[in-house]
Coordinates of C-alpha atoms in Angstrom, one line a residue:
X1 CA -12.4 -6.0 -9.2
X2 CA -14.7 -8.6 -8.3
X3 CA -18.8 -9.8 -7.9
X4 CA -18.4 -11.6 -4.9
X5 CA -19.3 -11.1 -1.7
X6 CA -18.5 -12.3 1.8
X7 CA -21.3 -13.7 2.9
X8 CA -22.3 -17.6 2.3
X9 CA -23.3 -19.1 -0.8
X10 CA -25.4 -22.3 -0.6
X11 CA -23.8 -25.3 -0.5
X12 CA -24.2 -27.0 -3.9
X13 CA -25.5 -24.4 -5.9
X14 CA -29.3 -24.5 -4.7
X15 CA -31.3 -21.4 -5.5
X16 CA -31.0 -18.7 -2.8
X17 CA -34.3 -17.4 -1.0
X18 CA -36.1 -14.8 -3.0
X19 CA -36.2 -12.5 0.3
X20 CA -32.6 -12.8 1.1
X21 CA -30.7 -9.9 0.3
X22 CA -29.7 -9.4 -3.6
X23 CA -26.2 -9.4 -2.6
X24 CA -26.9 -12.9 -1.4
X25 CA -29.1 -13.7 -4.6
X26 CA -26.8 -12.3 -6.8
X27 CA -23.3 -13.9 -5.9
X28 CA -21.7 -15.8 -8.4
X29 CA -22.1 -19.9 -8.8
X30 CA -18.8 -20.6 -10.5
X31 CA -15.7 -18.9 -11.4
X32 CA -17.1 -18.1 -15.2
X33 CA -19.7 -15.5 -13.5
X34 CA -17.2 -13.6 -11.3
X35 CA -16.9 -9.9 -13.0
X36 CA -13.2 -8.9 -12.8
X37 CA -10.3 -10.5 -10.8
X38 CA -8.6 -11.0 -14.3
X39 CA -5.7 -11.2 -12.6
X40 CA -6.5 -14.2 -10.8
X41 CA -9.0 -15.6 -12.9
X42 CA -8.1 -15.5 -16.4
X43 CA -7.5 -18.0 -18.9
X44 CA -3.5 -18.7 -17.8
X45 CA -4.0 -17.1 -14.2
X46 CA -3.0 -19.2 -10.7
X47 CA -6.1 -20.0 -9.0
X48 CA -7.7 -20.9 -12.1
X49 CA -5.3 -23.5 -13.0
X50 CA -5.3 -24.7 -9.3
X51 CA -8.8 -25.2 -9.5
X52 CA -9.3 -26.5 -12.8
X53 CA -6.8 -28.9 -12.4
X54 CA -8.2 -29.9 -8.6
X55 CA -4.7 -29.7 -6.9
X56 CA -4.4 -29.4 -3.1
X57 CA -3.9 -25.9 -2.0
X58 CA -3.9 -23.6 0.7
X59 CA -4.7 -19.6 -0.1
X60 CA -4.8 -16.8 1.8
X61 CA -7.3 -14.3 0.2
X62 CA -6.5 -10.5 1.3
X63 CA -8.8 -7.4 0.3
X64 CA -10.9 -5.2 1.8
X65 CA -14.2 -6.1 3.0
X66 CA -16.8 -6.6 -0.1
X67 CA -14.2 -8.3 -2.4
X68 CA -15.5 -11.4 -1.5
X69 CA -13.3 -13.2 0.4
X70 CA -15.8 -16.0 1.4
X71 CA -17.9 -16.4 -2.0
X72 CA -14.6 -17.1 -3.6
X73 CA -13.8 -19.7 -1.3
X74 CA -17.4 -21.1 -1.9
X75 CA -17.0 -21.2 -5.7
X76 CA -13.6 -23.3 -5.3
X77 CA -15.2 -25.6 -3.1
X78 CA -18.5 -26.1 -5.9
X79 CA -15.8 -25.8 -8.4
X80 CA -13.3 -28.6 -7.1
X81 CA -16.2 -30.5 -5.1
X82 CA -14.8 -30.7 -1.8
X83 CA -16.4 -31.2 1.4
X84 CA -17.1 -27.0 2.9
X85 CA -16.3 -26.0 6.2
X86 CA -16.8 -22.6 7.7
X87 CA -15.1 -21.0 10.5
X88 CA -14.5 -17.2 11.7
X89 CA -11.7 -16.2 13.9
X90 CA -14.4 -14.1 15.5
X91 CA -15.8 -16.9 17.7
X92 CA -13.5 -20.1 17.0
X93 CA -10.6 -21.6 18.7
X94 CA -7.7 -24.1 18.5
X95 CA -10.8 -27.0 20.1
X96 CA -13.0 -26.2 16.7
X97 CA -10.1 -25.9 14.7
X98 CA -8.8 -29.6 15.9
X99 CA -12.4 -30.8 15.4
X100 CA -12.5 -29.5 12.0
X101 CA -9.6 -31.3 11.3
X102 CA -10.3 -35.1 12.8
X103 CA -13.7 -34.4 10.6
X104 CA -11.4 -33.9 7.7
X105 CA -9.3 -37.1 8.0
X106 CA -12.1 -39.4 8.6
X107 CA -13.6 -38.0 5.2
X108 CA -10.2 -38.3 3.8
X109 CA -9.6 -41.8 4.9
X110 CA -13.2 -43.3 4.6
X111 CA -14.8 -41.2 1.4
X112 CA -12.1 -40.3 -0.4
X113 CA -13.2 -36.5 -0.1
X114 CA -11.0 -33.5 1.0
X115 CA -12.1 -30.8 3.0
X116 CA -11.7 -27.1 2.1
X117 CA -11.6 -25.1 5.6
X118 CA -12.6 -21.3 4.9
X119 CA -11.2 -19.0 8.2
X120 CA -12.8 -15.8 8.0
X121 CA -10.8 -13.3 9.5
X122 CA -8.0 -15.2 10.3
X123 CA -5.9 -12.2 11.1
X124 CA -8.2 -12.1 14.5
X125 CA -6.7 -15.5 15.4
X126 CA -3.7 -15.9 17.7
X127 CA -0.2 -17.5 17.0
X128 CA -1.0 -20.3 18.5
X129 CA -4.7 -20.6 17.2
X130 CA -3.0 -19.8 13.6
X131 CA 0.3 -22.7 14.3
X132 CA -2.6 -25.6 15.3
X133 CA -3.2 -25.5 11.4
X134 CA 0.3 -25.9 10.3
X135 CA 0.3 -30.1 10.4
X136 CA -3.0 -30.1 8.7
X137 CA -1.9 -27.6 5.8
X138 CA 1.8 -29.7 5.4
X139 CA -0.4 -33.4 5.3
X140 CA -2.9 -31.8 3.0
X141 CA -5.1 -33.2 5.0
X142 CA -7.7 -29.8 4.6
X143 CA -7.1 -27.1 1.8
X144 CA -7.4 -23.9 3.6
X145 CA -8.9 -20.9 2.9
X146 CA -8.0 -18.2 5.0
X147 CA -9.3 -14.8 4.5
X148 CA -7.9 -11.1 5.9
X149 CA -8.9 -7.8 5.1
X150 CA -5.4 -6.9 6.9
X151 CA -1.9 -7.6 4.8
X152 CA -1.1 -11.2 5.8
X153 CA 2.8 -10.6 6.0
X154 CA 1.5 -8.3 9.0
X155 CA -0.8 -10.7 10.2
X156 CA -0.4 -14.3 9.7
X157 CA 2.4 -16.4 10.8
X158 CA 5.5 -17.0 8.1
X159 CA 5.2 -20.9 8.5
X160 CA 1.3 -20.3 7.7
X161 CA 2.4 -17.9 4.5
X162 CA 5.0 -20.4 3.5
X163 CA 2.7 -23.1 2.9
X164 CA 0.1 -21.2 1.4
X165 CA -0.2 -19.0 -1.9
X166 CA -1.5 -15.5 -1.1
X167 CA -4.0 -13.6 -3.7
X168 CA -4.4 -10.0 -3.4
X169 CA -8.2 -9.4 -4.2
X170 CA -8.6 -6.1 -5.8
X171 CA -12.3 -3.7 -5.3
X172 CA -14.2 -3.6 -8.2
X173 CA -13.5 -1.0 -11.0
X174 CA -16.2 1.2 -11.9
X175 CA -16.9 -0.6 -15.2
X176 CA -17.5 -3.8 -13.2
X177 CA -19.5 -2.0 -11.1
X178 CA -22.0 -1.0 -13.7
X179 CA -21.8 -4.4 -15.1
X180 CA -22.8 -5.9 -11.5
X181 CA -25.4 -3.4 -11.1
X182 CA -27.4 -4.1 -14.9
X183 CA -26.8 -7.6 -14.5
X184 CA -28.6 -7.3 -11.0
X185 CA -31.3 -5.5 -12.8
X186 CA -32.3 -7.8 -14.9
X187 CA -31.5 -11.1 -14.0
X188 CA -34.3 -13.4 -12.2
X189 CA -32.2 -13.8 -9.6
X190 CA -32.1 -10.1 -8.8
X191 CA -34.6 -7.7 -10.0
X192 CA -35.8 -9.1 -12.7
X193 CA -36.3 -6.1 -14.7
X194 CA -39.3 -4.8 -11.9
X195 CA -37.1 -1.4 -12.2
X196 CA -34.9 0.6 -14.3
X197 CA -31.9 2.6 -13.4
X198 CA -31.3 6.8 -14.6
X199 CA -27.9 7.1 -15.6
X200 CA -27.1 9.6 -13.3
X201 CA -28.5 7.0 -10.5
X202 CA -26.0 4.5 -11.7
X203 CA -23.1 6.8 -11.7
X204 CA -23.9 7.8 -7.9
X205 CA -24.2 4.2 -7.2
X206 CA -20.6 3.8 -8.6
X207 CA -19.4 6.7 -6.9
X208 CA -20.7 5.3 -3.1
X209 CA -19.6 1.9 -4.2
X210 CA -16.3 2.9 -3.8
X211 CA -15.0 -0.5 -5.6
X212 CA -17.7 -2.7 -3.4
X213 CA -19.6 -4.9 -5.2
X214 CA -21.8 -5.7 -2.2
X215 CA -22.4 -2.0 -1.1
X216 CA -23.2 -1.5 -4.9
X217 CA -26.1 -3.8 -4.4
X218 CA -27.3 -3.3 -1.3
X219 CA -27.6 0.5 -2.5
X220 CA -29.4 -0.5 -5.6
X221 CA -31.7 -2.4 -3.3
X222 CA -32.5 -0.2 -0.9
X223 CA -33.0 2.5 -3.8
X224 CA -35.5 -0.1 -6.1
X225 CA -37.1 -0.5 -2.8
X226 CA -38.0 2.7 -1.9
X227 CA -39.1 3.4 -6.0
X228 CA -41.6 0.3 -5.6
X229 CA -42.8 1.9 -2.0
X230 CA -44.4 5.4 -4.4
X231 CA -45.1 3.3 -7.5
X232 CA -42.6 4.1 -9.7
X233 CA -40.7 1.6 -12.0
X234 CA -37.4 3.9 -12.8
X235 CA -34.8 4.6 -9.8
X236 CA -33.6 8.4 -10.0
X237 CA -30.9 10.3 -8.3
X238 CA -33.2 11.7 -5.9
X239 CA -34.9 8.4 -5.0
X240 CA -31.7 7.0 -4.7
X241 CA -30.2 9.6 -2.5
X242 CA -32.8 9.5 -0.2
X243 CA -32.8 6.1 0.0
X244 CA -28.7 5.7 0.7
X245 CA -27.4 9.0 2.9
X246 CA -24.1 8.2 3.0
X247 CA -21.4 6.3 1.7
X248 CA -19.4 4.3 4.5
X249 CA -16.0 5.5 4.8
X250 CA -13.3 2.5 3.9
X251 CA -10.7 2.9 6.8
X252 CA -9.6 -0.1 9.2
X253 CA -7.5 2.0 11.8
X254 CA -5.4 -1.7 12.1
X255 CA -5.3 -2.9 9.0
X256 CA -3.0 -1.5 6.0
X257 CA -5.6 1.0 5.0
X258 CA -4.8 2.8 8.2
X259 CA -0.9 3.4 6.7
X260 CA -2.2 3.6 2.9
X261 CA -4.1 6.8 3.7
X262 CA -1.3 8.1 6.4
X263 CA 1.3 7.4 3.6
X264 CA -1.0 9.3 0.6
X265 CA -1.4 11.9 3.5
X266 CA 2.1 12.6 3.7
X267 CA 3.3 11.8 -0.1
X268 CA 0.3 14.5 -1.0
X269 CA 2.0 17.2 1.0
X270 CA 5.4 16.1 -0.5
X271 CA 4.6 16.2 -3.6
X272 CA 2.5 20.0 -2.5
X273 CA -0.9 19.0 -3.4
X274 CA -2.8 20.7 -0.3
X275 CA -6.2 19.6 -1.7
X276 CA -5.4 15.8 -1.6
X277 CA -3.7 16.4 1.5
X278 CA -6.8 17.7 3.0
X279 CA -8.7 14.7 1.0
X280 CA -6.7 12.4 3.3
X281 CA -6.6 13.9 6.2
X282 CA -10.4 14.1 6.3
X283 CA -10.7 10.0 5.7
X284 CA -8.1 9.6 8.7
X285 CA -10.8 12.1 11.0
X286 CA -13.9 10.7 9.3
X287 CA -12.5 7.4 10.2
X288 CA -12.0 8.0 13.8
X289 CA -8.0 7.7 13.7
X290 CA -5.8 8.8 16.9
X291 CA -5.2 12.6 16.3
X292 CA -1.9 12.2 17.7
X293 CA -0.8 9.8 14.9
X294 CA -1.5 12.1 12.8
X295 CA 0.0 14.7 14.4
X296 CA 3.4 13.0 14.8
X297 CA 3.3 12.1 11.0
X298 CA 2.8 15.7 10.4
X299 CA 5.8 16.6 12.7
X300 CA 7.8 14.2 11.3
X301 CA 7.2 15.7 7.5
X302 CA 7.8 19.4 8.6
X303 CA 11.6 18.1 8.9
X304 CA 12.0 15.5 6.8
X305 CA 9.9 17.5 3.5
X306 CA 10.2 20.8 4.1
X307 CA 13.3 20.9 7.0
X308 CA 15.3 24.4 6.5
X309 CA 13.0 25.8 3.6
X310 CA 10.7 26.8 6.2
X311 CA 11.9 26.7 9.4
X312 CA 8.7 28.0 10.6
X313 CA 6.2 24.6 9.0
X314 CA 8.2 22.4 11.9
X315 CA 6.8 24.8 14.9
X316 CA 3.2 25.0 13.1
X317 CA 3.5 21.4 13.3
X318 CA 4.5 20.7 16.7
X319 CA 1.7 23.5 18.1
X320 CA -0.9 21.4 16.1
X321 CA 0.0 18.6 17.8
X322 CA -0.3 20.7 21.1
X323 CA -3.2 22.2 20.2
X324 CA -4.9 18.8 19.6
X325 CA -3.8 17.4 23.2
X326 CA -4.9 20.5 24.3
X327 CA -8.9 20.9 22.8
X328 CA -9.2 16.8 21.7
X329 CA -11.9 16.2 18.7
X330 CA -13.7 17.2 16.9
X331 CA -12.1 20.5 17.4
X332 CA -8.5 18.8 17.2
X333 CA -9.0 18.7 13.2
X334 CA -8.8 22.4 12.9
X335 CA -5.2 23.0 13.8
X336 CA -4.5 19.4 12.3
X337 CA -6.3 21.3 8.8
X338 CA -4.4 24.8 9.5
X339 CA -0.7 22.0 9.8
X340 CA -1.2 20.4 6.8
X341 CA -2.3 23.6 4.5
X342 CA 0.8 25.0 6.3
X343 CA 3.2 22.1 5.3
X344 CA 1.6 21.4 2.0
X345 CA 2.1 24.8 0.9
X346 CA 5.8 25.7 1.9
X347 CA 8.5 25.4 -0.1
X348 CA 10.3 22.2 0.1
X349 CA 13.9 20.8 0.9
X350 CA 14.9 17.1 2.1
X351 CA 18.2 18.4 2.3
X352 CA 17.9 18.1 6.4
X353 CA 17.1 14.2 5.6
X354 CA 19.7 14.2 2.9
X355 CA 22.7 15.4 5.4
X356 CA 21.8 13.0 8.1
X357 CA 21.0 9.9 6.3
X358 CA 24.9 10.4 5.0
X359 CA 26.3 11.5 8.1
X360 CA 24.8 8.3 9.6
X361 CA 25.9 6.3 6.7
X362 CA 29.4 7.0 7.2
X363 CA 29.3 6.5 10.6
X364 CA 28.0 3.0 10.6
X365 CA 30.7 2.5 7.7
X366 CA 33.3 3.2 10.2
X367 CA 34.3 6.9 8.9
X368 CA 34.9 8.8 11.9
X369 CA 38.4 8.9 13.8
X370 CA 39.3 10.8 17.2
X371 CA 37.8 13.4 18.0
X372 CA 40.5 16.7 17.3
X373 CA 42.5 17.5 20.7
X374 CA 41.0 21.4 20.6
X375 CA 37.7 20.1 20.7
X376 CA 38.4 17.6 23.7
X377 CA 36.8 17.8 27.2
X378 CA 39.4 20.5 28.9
X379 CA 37.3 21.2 31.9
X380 CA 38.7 18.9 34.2
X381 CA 42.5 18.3 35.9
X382 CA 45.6 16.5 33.8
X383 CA 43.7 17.6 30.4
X384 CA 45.7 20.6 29.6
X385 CA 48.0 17.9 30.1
X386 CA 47.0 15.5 27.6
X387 CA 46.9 18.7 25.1
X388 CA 43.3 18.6 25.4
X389 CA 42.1 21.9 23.9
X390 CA 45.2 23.5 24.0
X391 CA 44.5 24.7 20.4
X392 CA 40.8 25.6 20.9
X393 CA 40.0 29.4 19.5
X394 CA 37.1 30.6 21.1
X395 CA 34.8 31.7 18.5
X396 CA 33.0 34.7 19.9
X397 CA 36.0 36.3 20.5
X398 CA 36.6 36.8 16.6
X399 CA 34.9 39.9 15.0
X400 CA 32.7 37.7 12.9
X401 CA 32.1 35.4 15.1
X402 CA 33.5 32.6 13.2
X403 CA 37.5 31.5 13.2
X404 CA 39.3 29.1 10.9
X405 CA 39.5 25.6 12.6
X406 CA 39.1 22.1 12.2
X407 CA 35.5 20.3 13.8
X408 CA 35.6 17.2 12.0
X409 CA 37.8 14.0 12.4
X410 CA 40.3 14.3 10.2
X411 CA 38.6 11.4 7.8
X412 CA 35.9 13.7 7.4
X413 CA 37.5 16.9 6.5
X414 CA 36.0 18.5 3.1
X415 CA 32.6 16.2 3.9
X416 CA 29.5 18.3 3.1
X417 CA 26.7 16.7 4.6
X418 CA 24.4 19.3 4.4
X419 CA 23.8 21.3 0.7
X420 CA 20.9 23.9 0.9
X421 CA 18.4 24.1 -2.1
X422 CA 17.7 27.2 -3.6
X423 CA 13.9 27.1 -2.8
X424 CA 12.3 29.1 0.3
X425 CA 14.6 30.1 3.4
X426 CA 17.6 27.7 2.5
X427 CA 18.2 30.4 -0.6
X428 CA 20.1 32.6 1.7
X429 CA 21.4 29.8 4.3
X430 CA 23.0 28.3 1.1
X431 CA 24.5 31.8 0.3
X432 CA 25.9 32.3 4.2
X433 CA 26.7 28.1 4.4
X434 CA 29.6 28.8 1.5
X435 CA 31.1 32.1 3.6
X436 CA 31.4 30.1 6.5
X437 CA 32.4 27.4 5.2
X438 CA 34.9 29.6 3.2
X439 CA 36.1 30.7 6.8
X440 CA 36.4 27.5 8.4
X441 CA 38.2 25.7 5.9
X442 CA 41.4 28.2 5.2
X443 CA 43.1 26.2 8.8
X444 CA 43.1 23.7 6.1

């Protein structure tokens, strides 16, 4: 929930080109013009008491791209009137990184001025790259700003996070939106009031924003341009949505997004939602992500969601998974759809997940024993011997099938791992489970 942007504000405040872009024109100056960010901002919040009170720090800014990363690092530097120095992981090494920081020492030792070094994209730089910052940051010798649309305890080193305070950025909500978007209308550093805005214009614009502030005005412009281009003074929906096709999907197949959406994706068919579940599966194929990712997460959730109250969704899922191997995309989202309707819409159990979480449990908790001597390896000389089984009853030669013996260790005797729900399929294994359990247990 924030104005800023990531591109570069001018050093110092100095007014912006009128023909730059008004997502450059209309980035905030200080910290008192940032819409939003309460949470980081407000009257008692962290950085704002860091800033105010011009200690040295070291941030690490994380959001997705438009939260404005850079800007806010710009504002602290105005703010706090330190020396601004840009880098971006993109085409910086450890040599720039080193010459950054003997710049920042000499203006330490000889004006009296600290240095704030802003790393865009720091995620993109190496352990080594990320460890040749470490003195600097522990001297205080720069404050660094490093920003990552990926989740830093992912991405950056732990000495790096230790040192540094990390500030989830959050998009815009869509009340700051339409408070970016009037004040971007009428200020003299963005429109100026040259157009107006239909309502139903502004709720599209909020709608493609998707919590953006900079794709919010960019829109806008591109939709006052083409207004101006037939002489007319208001922006409508259909100006607009000629003017701005379509909104970007918001996906980064290695960042955190890339498991947010995979983990709403599952949770949705959990929870048996199949028109979210399709909702999400459409961002992760929109998007470009590795069908087979997919696929395996859908595998996966036939056993662990739905397990033995369809025993049918786990096959659905492992032929789409085929069937995508098999054809590839764009086809491959098909029988990735026909999966997920499949899963979404069966009846559900973790039961399955349930009886071997516990039955692993106990193992690892040292519950277990010797195997019983019926059940022993018999098949090769000097078993029988041993007793090995001796006491064995071969099952299929009972009339049921099914004979009164012991299978577990004797610690585990009585365990039941696996309890059926009533819902689907597992209704009548529940009803068989108790007669055969019934059977089993009167060697007992």
């Amino acid at each position: 929930m924030t104005s800023l942007f990531d591109e570069p504000v001018e050093a110092g405040g100095e007014a912006v080109d009128p023909g730059a872009p008004l997502a450059v024109r209309m980035r905030p100056r200080s910290l008192d013009e940032v819409v939003g960010q309460s949470h980081l901002l407000g009257p008692r919040a962290p950085l704002r008491r860091l800033v105010e009170a011009d200690e040295p720090m070291s941030l690490v800014l994380y959001g997705p791209p438009g939260t404005g990363k850079t800007t806010l690092a710009h504002v602290i530097s105005l703010a706090t009137k330190r020396q601004f120095v840009q880098l971006s992981a993109l085409d910086a090494g450890v040599k720039e990184v080193r010459a950054v920081i003997q710049s920042a020492k000499r203006e330490l030792t000889y004006g009296g001025r600290r240095t704030v070094l802003f790393i865009d994209e720091v995620h993109r730089f190496s352990k080594t790259q990320q460890d040749s910052l470490l003195s600097a940051v522990e001297d205080r010798i720069v404050s660094l700003i490093a920003a990552t649309t990926e989740n830093p305890f992912f991405s950056v080193v732990s000495p790096l996070l230790s040192r540094s305070l990390v500030l989830a950025l959050q998009p815009l909500s869509d009340d700051d939106v339409r408070t970016l978007l009037r004040r971007a209308l009428t200020s003299d550093r963005g429109l100026d009031g040259a157009v107006t805005l239909s309502a139903e214009a502004e709720e599209h614009l909020v709608r493609i924003a998707g919590g953006d502030g900079r794709k919010a005005l960019t829109a806008l412009e591109s939709g006052a341009g083409a207004a101006r281009a037939v002489g007319a003074t208001e922006v409508d929906l259909a100006t607009l949505e000629t003017a701005v096709a379509q909104a970007a999907v918001r996906y980064d197949r290695q960042g955190d997004m890339h498991y947010d959406v995979a983990s709403a994706l599952i949770k949705s068919i959990r929870g048996s939602d199949v028109d979210a579940a399709l909702h999400y599966l459409a961002r992760m194929v929109v998007a470009g992500e590795d069908p087979r990712f997919i696929a395996r997460r859908l595998v996966i959730s036939a056993s662990e969601d739905i397990g033995m109250a369809d025993p049918t969704a786990l096959q659905t899922a492992v032929a789409a998974a085929d069937a995508v191997a098999f054809i590839g995309m764009p086809e491959g989202h098909f029988p990735l759809a026909h999966a997920v309707v499949h899963l979404a819409t069966a009846p559900k159990s973790n039961a399955v997940t349930v009886a071997i979480s516990e039955s692993v449990a106990d193992v690892r908790a040292g519950l277990g024993g010797p195997v019983p001597p019926g059940l022993r390896d018999a098949h090769y000389g000097g078993a029988g011997k041993l007793g090995h089984g001796r006491t064995y009853v071969y099952p299929h030669d009972a009339p049921e099938g099914i004979v009164p013996q012991q299978y577990p260790p004797d610690a585990l005797v009585g365990r039941d791992y696996y309890r059926p729900t009533g819902r689907g399929a597992e209704a009548g294994i529940g009803a068989r489970l108790a007669k055969l359990r019934a059977i089993l247990r009167r060697a007992r």
